[in-house]
Coordinates of C-alpha atoms in Angstrom, one line a residue:
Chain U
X1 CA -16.4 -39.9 9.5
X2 CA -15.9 -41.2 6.2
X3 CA -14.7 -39.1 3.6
X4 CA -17.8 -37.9 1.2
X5 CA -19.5 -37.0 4.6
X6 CA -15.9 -34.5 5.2
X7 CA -16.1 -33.0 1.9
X8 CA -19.7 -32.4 2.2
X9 CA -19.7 -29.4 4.5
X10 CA -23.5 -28.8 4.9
X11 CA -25.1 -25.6 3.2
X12 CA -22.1 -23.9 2.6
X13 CA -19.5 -26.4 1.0
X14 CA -18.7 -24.8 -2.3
X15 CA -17.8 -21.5 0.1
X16 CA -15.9 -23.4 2.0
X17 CA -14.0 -25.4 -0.2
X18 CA -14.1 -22.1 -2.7
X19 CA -12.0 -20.2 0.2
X20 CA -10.0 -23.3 0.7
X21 CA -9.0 -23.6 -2.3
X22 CA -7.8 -20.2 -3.4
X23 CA -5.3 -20.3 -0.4
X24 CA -4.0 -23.2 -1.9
X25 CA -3.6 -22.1 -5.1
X26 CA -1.8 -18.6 -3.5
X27 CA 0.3 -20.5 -1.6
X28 CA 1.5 -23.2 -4.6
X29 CA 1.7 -19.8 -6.9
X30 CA 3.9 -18.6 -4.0
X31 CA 6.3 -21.7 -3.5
X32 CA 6.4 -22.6 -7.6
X33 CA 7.2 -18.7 -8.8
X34 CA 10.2 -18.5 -6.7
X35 CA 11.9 -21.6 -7.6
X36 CA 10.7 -20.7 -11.3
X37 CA 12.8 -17.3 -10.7
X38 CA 15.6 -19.4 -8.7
X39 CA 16.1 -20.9 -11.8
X40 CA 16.2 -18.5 -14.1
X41 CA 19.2 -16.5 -11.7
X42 CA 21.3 -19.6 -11.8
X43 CA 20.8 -20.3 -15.8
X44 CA 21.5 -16.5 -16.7
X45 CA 24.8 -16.8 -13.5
X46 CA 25.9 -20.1 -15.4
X47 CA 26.0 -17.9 -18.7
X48 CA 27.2 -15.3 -17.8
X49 CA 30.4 -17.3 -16.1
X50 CA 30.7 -19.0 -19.9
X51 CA 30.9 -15.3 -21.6
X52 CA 33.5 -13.9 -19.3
X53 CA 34.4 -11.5 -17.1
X54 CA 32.3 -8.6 -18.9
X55 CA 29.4 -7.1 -17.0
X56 CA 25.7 -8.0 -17.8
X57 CA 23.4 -4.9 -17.3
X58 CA 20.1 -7.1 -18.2
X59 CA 17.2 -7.3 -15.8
X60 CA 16.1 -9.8 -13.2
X61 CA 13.0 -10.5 -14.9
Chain K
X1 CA 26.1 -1.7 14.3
X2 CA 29.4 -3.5 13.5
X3 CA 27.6 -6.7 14.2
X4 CA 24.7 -6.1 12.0
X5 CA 26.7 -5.6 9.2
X6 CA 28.9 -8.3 10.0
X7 CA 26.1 -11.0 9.9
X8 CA 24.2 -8.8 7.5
X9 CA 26.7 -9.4 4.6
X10 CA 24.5 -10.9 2.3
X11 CA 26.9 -13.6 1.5
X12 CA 26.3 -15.0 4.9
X13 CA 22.8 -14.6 5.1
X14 CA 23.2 -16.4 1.6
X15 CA 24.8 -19.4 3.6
X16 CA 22.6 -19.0 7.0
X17 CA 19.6 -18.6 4.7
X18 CA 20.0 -22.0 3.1
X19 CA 20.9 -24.4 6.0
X20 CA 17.7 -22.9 7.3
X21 CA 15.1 -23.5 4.3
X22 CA 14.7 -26.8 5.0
X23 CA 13.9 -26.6 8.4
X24 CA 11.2 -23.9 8.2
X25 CA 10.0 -25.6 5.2
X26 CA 9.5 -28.6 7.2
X27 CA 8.2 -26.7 10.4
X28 CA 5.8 -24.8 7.8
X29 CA 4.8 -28.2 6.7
X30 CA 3.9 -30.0 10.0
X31 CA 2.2 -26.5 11.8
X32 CA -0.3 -26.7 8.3
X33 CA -1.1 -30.6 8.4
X34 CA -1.9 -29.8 11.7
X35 CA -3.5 -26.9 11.6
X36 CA -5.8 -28.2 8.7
X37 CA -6.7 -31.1 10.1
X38 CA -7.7 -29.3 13.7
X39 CA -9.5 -26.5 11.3
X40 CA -11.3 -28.8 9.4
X41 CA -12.1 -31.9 11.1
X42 CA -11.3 -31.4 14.9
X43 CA -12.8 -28.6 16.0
X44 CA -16.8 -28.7 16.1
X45 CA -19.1 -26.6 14.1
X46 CA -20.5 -23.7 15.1
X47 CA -24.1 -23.8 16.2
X48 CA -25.0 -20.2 14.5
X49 CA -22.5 -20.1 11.5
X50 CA -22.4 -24.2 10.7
X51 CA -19.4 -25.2 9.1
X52 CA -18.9 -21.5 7.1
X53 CA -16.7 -20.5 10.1
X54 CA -13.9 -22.9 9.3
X55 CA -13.1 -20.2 6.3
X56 CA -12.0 -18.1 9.5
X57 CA -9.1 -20.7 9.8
X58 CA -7.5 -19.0 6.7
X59 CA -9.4 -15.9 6.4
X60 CA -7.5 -14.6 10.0
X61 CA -4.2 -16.0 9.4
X62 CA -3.8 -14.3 6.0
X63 CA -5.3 -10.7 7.2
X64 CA -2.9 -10.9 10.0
X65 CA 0.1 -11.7 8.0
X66 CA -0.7 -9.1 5.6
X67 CA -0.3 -6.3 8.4
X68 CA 3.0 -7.8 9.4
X69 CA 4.7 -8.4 6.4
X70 CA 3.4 -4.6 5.6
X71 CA 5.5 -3.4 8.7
X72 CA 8.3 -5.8 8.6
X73 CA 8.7 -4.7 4.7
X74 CA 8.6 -1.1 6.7
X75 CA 11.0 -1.6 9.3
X76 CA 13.1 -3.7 6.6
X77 CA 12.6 -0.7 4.1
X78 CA 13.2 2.1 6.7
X79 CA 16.7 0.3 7.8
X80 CA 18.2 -0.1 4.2
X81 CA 17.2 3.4 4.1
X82 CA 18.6 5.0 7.3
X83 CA 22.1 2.7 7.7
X84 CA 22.3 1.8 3.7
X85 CA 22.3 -2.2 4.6
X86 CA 22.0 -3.9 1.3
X87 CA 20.2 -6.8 2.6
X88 CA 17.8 -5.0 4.5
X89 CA 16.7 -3.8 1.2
X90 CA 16.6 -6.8 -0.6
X91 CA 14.1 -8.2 2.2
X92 CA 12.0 -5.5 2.5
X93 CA 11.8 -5.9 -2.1
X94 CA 10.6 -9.8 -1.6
X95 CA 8.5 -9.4 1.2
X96 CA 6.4 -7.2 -1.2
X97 CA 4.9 -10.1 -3.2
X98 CA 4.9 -12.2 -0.5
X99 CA 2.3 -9.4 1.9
X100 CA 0.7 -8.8 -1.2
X101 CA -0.5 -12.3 -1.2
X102 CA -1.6 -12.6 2.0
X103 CA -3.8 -9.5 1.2
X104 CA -5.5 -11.2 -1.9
X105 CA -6.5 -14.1 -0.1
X106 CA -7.7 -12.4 3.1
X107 CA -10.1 -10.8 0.3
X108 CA -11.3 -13.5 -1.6
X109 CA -11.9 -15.6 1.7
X110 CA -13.2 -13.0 3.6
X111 CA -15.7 -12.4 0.4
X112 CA -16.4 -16.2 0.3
X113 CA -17.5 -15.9 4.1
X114 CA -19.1 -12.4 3.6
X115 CA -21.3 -14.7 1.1
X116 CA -23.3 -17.6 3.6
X117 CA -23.5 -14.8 6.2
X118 CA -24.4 -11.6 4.7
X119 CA -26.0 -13.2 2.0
X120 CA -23.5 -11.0 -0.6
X121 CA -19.7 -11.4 -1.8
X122 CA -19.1 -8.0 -0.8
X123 CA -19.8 -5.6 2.2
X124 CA -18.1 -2.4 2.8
X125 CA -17.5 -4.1 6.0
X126 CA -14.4 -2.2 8.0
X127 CA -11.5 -5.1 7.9
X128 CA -12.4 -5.8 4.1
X129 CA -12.6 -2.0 3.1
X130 CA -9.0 -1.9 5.0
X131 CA -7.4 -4.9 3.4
X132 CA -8.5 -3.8 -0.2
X133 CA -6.5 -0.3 0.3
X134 CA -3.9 -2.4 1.9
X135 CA -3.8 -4.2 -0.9
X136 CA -3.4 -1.4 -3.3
X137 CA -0.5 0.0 -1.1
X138 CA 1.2 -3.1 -1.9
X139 CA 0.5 -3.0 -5.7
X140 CA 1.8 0.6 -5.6
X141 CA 5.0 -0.2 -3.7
X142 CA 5.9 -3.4 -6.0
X143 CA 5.1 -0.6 -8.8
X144 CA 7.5 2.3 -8.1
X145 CA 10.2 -1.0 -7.4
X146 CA 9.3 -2.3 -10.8
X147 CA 10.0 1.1 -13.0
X148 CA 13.7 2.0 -11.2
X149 CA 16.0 0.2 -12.8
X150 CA 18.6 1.1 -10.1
X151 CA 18.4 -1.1 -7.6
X152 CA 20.0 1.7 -4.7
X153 CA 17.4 4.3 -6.1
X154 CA 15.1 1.4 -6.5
X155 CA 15.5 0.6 -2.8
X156 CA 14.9 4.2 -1.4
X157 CA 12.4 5.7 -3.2
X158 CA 10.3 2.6 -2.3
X159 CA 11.8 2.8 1.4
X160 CA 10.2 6.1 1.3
X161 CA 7.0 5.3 0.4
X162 CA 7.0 2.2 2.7
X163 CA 7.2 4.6 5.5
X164 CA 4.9 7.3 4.5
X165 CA 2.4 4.2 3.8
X166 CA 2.9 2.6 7.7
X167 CA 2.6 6.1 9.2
X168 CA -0.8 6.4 7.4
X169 CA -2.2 2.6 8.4
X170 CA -3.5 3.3 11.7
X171 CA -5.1 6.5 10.2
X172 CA -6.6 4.9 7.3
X173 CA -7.6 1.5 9.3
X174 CA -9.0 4.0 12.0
X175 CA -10.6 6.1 9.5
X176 CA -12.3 3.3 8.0
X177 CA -13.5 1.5 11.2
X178 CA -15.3 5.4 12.4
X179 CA -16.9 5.1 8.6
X180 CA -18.2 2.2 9.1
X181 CA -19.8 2.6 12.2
X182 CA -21.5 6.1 10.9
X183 CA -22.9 4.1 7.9
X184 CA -23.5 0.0 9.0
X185 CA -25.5 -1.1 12.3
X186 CA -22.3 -3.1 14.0
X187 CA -24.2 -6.5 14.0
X188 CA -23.0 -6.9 10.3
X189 CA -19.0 -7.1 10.6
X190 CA -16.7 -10.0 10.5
X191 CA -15.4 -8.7 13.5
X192 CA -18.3 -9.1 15.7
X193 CA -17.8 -12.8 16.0
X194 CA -20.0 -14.7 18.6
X195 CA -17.6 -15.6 20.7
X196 CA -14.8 -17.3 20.4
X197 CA -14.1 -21.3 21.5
X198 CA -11.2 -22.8 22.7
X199 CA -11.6 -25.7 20.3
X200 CA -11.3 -22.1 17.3
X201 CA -8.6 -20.7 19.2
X202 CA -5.9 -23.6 18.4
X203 CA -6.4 -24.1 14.8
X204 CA -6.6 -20.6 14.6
X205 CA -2.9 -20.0 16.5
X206 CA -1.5 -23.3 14.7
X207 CA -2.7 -21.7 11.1
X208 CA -1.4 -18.1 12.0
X209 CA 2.1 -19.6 12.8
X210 CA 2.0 -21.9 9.5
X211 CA 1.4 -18.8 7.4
X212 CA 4.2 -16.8 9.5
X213 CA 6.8 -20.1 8.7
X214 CA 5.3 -20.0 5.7
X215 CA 6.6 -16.2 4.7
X216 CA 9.7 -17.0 6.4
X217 CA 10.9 -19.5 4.6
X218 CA 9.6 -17.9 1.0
X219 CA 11.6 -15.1 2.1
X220 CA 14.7 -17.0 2.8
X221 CA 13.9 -18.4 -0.8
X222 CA 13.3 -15.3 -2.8
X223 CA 16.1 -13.7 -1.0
X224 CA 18.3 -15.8 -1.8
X225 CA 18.1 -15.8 -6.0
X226 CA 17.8 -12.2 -5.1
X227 CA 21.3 -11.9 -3.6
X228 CA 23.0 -14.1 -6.2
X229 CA 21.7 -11.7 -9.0
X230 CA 22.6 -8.6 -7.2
X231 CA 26.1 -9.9 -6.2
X232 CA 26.5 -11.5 -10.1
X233 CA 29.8 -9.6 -10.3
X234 CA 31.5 -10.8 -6.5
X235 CA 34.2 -12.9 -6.7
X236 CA 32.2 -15.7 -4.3
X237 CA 29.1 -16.0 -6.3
X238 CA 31.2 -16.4 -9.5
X239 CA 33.2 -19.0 -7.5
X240 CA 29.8 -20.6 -6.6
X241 CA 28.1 -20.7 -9.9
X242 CA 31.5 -22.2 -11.3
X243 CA 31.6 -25.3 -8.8
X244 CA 28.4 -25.9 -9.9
X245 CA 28.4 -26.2 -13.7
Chain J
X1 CA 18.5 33.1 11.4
X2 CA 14.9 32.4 10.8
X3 CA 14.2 35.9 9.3
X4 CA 17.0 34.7 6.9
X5 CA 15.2 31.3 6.2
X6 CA 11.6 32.7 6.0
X7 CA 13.1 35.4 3.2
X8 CA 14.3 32.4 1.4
X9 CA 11.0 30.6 1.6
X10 CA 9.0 33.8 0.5
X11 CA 11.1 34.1 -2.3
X12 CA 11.1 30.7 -3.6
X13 CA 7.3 30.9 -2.9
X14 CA 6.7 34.0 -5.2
X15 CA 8.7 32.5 -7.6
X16 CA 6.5 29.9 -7.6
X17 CA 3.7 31.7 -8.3
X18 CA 5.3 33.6 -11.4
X19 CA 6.3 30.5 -12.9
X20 CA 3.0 28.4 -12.2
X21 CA 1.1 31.6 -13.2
X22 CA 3.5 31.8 -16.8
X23 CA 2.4 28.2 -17.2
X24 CA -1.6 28.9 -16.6
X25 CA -2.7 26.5 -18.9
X26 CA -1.6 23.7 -16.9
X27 CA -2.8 25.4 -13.9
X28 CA -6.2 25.8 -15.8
X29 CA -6.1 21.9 -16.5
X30 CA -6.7 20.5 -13.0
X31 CA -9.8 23.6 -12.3
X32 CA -11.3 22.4 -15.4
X33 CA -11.4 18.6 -15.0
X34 CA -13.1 20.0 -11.2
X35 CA -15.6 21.5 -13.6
X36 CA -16.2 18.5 -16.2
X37 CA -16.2 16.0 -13.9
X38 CA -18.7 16.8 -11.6
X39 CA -21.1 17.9 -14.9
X40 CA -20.3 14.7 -15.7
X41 CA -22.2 13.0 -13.2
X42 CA -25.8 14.5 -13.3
X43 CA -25.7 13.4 -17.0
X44 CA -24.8 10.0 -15.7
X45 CA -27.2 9.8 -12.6
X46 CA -30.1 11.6 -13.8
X47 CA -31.3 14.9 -13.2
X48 CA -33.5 14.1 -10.4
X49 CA -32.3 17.0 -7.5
X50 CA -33.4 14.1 -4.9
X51 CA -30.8 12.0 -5.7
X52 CA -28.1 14.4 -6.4
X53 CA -28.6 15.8 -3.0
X54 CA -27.3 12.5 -1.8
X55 CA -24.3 11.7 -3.9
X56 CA -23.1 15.4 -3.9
X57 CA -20.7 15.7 -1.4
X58 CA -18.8 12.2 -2.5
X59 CA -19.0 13.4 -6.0
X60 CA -17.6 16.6 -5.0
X61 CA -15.2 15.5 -2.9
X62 CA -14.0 12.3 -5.2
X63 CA -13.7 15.2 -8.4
X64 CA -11.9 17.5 -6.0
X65 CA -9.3 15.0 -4.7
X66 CA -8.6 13.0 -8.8
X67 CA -8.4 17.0 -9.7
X68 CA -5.4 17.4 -7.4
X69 CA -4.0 14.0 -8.1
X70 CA -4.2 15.0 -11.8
X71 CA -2.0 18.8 -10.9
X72 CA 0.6 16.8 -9.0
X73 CA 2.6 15.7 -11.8
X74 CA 3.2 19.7 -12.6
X75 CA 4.5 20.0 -9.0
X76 CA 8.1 19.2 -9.5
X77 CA 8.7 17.8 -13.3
X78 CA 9.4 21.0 -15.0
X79 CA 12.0 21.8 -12.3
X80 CA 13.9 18.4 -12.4
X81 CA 13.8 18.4 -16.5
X82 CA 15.5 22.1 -16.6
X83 CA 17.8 21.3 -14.0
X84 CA 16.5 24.1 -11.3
X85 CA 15.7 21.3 -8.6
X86 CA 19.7 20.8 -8.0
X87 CA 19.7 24.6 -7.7
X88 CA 17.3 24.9 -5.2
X89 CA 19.2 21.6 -3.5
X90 CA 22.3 22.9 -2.8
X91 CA 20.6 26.3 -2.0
X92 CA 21.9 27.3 2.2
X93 CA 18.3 26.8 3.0
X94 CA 17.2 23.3 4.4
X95 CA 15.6 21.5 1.7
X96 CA 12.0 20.9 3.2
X97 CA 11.7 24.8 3.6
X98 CA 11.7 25.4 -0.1
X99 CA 9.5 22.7 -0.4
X100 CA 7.3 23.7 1.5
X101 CA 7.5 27.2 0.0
X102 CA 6.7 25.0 -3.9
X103 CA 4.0 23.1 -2.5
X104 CA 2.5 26.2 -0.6
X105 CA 2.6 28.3 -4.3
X106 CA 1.3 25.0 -6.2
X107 CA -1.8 24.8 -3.5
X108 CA -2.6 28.9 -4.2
X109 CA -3.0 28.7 -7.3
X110 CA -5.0 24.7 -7.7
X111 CA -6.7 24.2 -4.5
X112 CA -7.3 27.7 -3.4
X113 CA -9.6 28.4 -7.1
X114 CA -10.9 24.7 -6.9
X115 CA -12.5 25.5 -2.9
X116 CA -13.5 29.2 -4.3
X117 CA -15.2 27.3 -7.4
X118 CA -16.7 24.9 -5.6
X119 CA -19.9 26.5 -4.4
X120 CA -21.1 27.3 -8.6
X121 CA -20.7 23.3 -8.7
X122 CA -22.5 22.8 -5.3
X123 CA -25.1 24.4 -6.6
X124 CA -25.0 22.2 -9.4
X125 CA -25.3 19.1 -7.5
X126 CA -28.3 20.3 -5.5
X127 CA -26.3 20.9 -2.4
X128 CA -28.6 22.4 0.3
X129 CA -27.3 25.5 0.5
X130 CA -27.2 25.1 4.4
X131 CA -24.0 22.6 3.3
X132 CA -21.8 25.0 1.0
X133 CA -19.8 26.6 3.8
X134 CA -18.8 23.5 5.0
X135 CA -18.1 21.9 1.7
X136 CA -15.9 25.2 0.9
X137 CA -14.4 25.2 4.7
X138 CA -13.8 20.9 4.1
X139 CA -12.0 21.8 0.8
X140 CA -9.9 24.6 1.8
X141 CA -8.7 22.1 5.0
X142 CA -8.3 19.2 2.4
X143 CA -6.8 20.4 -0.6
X144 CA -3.4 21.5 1.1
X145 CA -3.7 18.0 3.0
X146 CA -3.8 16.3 -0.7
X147 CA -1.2 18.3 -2.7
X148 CA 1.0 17.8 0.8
X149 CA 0.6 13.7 0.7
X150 CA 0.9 14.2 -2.7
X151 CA 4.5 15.7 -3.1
X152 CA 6.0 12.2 -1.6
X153 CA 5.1 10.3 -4.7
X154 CA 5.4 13.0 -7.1
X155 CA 8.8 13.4 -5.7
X156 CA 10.0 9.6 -5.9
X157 CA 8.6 9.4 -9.5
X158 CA 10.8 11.7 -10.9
X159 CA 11.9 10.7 -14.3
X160 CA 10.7 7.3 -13.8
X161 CA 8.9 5.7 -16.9
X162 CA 5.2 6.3 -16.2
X163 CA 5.7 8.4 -13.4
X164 CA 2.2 10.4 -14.0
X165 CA -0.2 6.9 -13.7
X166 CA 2.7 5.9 -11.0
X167 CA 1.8 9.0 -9.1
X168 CA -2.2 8.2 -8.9
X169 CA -1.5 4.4 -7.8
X170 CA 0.9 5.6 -4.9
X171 CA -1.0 8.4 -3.6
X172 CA -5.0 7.1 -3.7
X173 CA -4.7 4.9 -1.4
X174 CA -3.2 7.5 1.2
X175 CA -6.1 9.9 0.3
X176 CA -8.8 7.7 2.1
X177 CA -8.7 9.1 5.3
X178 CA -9.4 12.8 4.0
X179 CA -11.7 11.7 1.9
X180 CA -13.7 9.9 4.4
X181 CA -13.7 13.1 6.7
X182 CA -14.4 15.5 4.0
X183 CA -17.3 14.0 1.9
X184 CA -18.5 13.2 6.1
X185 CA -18.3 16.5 7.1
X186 CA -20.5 18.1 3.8
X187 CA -22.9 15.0 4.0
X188 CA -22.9 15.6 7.5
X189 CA -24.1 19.6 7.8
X190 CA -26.3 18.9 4.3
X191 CA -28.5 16.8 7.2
X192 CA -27.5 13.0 6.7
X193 CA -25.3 12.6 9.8
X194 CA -23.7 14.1 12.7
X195 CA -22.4 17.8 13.1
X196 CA -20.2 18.4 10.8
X197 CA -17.2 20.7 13.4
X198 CA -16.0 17.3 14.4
X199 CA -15.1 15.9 11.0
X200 CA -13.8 19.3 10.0
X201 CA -11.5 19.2 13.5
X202 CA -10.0 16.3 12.1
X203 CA -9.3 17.7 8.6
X204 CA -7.4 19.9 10.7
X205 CA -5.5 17.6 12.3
X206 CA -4.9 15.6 9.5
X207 CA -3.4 18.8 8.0
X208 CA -1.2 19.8 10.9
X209 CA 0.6 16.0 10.4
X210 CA 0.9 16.7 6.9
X211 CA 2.4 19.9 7.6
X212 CA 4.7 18.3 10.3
X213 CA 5.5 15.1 7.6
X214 CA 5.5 15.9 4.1
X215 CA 7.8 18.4 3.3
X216 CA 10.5 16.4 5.1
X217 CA 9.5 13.2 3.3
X218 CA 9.0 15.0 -0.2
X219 CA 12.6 16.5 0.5
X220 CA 14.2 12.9 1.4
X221 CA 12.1 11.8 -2.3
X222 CA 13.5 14.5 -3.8
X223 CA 17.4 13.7 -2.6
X224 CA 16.8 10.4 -3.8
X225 CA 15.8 11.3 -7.2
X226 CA 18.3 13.6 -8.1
X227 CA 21.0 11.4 -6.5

């Protein structure tokens, strides 16, 4: 099957695809976010080992 | 007891956590190629529903993770509660998002299906009505997390609410279902599925345990940065973050 | 023992009621929005008695359970801002018995008057008249239900920032059950369904696991808040 006649999925395609899709984007949204926040953690635990031993009471986010 | 809080020490789930990322990242990966290309190209359309039932193939997998992660985030929730285990608490706060996800795309697929078959993007159909309050559940427990700035309070007064919220998801999802029924002939729900192939089955299982890697690993990675912040102040995460600048 | 503990719940109850009663406006508040919101809704519809009929007992029932959702946040703040909630927590009594006692007092005097007023707004509607008993009988099963459900997030949202939106987000979503049930069972004896005892049976169960649940959830909450 080649690969026009794949993405063409009869009557219903832009469902489909639509549904398809949107998973994908959740799931990217779901692996980038994290790594976003990962480094964010390390950038503020890199700082806060420059200014010293004094407590930080800021938030995660 | 002494065991769990051994190897529940979040400084070793820290260490456990990462050698395993890469593996159930990697497992995710392969169970998904897989399970797409099965999904979409393998198995053979339906005779009634053409090729709108391969939606099912993310549809299912996403409504069934979004019960489990609610219950996991439950038991998780309810055993940071009842033996005050730190990490138990932080898994219970990231599986939050992570259900919460699975919800929103169990909706919009399962409206993108409802469309080629009922002719509508939404019915009041039973499993939708139940995933939309499960949905708001989630919304409200990320809410009451997101206004106590004590993480310890934080962690209990959403523990609470976890449990009072799995106690009432049979009642609800049962409650709904009876509605339904009173109001809908039964021909018109996702759930009555003509019946169901072999060649939908295996997609279907490989897809369901993608999306189940797929949570585990995101919550071995959200842990993690999780732990680090909380722990800022321990002598091993400061020794950490210094043999890495 | 239990004479002992049911004099200490009888007098944390009619102090309830003297101190809800002092405070009537508030009281007042939740009976009132009952009262706007479901004149709200003919204006909004149309005043065709047709298709009242068959949006009453949803409208009455959706007013009745945002009008108890609206009196929670009165349930426990003014205790915890002028300090009497510690009082009552290290009172000898178990701490779910005096909550129960609070909720009990708070349910007299906002879901008791909202069932008795009910019937004036049923009327309203175009409710057969066949249907009021059961929408009054629904109510006065449902309303303790609600403000029971209720006093678990009003409890954890103690002195949190936003605590009375908070409160409404947590708690709707644990509401559908009794709402289903209840709007069923008034829909059901106004003749657009089955016999209405059933539903009503199951308000009645749904009460007895509220009774059984809530206060010692609401009293957990509340340990947690003042901790």
């Amino acid at each position: 099957m080649s690969l026009p006649a794949f993405l063409q999925m009869g009557r219903f395609t832009v469902f489909i695809w639509g549904a398809y899709g949107f998973a994908a984007v959740v799931v990217v949204w779901n692996i980038v976010q994290p790594l976003i926040q990962k480094r964010k953690v390390w950038e503020r635990l890199r700082r806060n080992l420059d200014d010293g031993e004094e407590e930080i009471h800021e938030e995660t986010e | 007891m002494k065991l769990i809080h051994k190897y529940g020490a979040p400084k070793r789930f820290y260490d456990l956590a990462g050698s395993m990322v890469p593996w159930l990242a990697a497992l995710t990966a392969v169970l998904m190629v897989v399970g797409l290309y099965l999904g979409l190209y393998w198995a053979p359309r339906d005779y009634q529903q053409g090729n709108a039932y391969r939606i099912m193939f993310i549809h299912v997998p996403n409504a069934w993770m979004s019960m489990m992660a609610y219950v996991a985030m439950a038991v998780l929730a309810a055993a940071g509660y009842i033996w005050n285990m730190r990490l138990a608490d932080i898994l219970a706060k990231v599986t939050a998002p992570l259900g919460a996800s699975f919800t929103l795309t169990a909706l919009v697929t399962g409206s993108l299906w409802g469309k080629p078959m009922w002719g509508t993007y939404w019915v009041w159909d039973a499993r939708l009505t139940s995933e939309l309050i499960l949905f708001f559940l989630y919304v409200g427990y990320m809410a009451l997390q997101a206004s106590i700035d004590d993480p310890r309070r934080a962690a209990h007064a959403s523990a609470i609410l976890a449990i009072v919220g799995v106690v009432n998801i049979p009642i609800i999802h049962y409650s709904v279902y009876w509605w339904h029924t009173l109001h809908q002939p039964a021909s018109l729900t996702l759930t009555n599925q003509p019946k169901i192939y072999i060649t939908m089955l295996i997609p279907l299982i490989m897809m369901s345990l993608a999306f189940m890697f797929f949570y585990l690993t995101m919550l071995c990675v959200r842990a993690r940065s999780e732990i680090l912040w909380r722990e800022r102040n321990a002598d091993w995460v400061r020794k950490l973050v210094g043999s890495r600048t | 023992m239990i004479a002992d503990l049911l004099g200490g719940m009888r007098a944390v109850f009619v102090r309830e009621l003297l101190v809800f009663w002092r405070r009537s406006t508030e009281v007042m508040t939740a009976l009132v929005f009952f009262v706007i919101v479901t004149t709200l809704f003919p204006l909004a519809i149309g005043p065709e008695r047709r298709e009242l009929m068959l949006v009453a007992p949803g409208v009455l029932w959706v007013a009745a359970l945002l009008a108890t959702t609206l009196s929670l946040n009165h349930l426990f703040a003014s205790d915890y801002q002028d300090g009497s909630l510690e009082q009552v927590l290290m009172s000898p009594y178990p701490l779910s018995a005096m909550v129960l006692a609070k909720i009990a007092a708070h349910w007299v005097l906002t879901g008791l008057p909202l069932a008795l007023l009910s019937p004036l707004l049923a009327i309203q509607m175009a409710l057969p008249t066949k249907a009021i008993g059961t929408l009054v009988g629904s109510l006065l099963l449902g309303t303790p239900t609600l403000t029971l459900i209720g006093a678990v997030p009003a409890a954890l949202t103690l002195g949190v920032r936003g605590g009375g939106v908070l409160v409404s987000l947590l708690v709707l979503p644990l509401y559908t059950p009794v709402l289903i049930f209840g709007a069923e069972a008034v829909a059901a004896s106004a003749g657009q369904g089955f016999a209405s005892v059933a539903h009503l049976s199951l308000l009645g169960a749904f009460l007895a696991l509220a009774l059984s649940f809530a206060p010692w959830a609401s009293s957990a909450a509340l340990r947690v808040s003042l901790d």
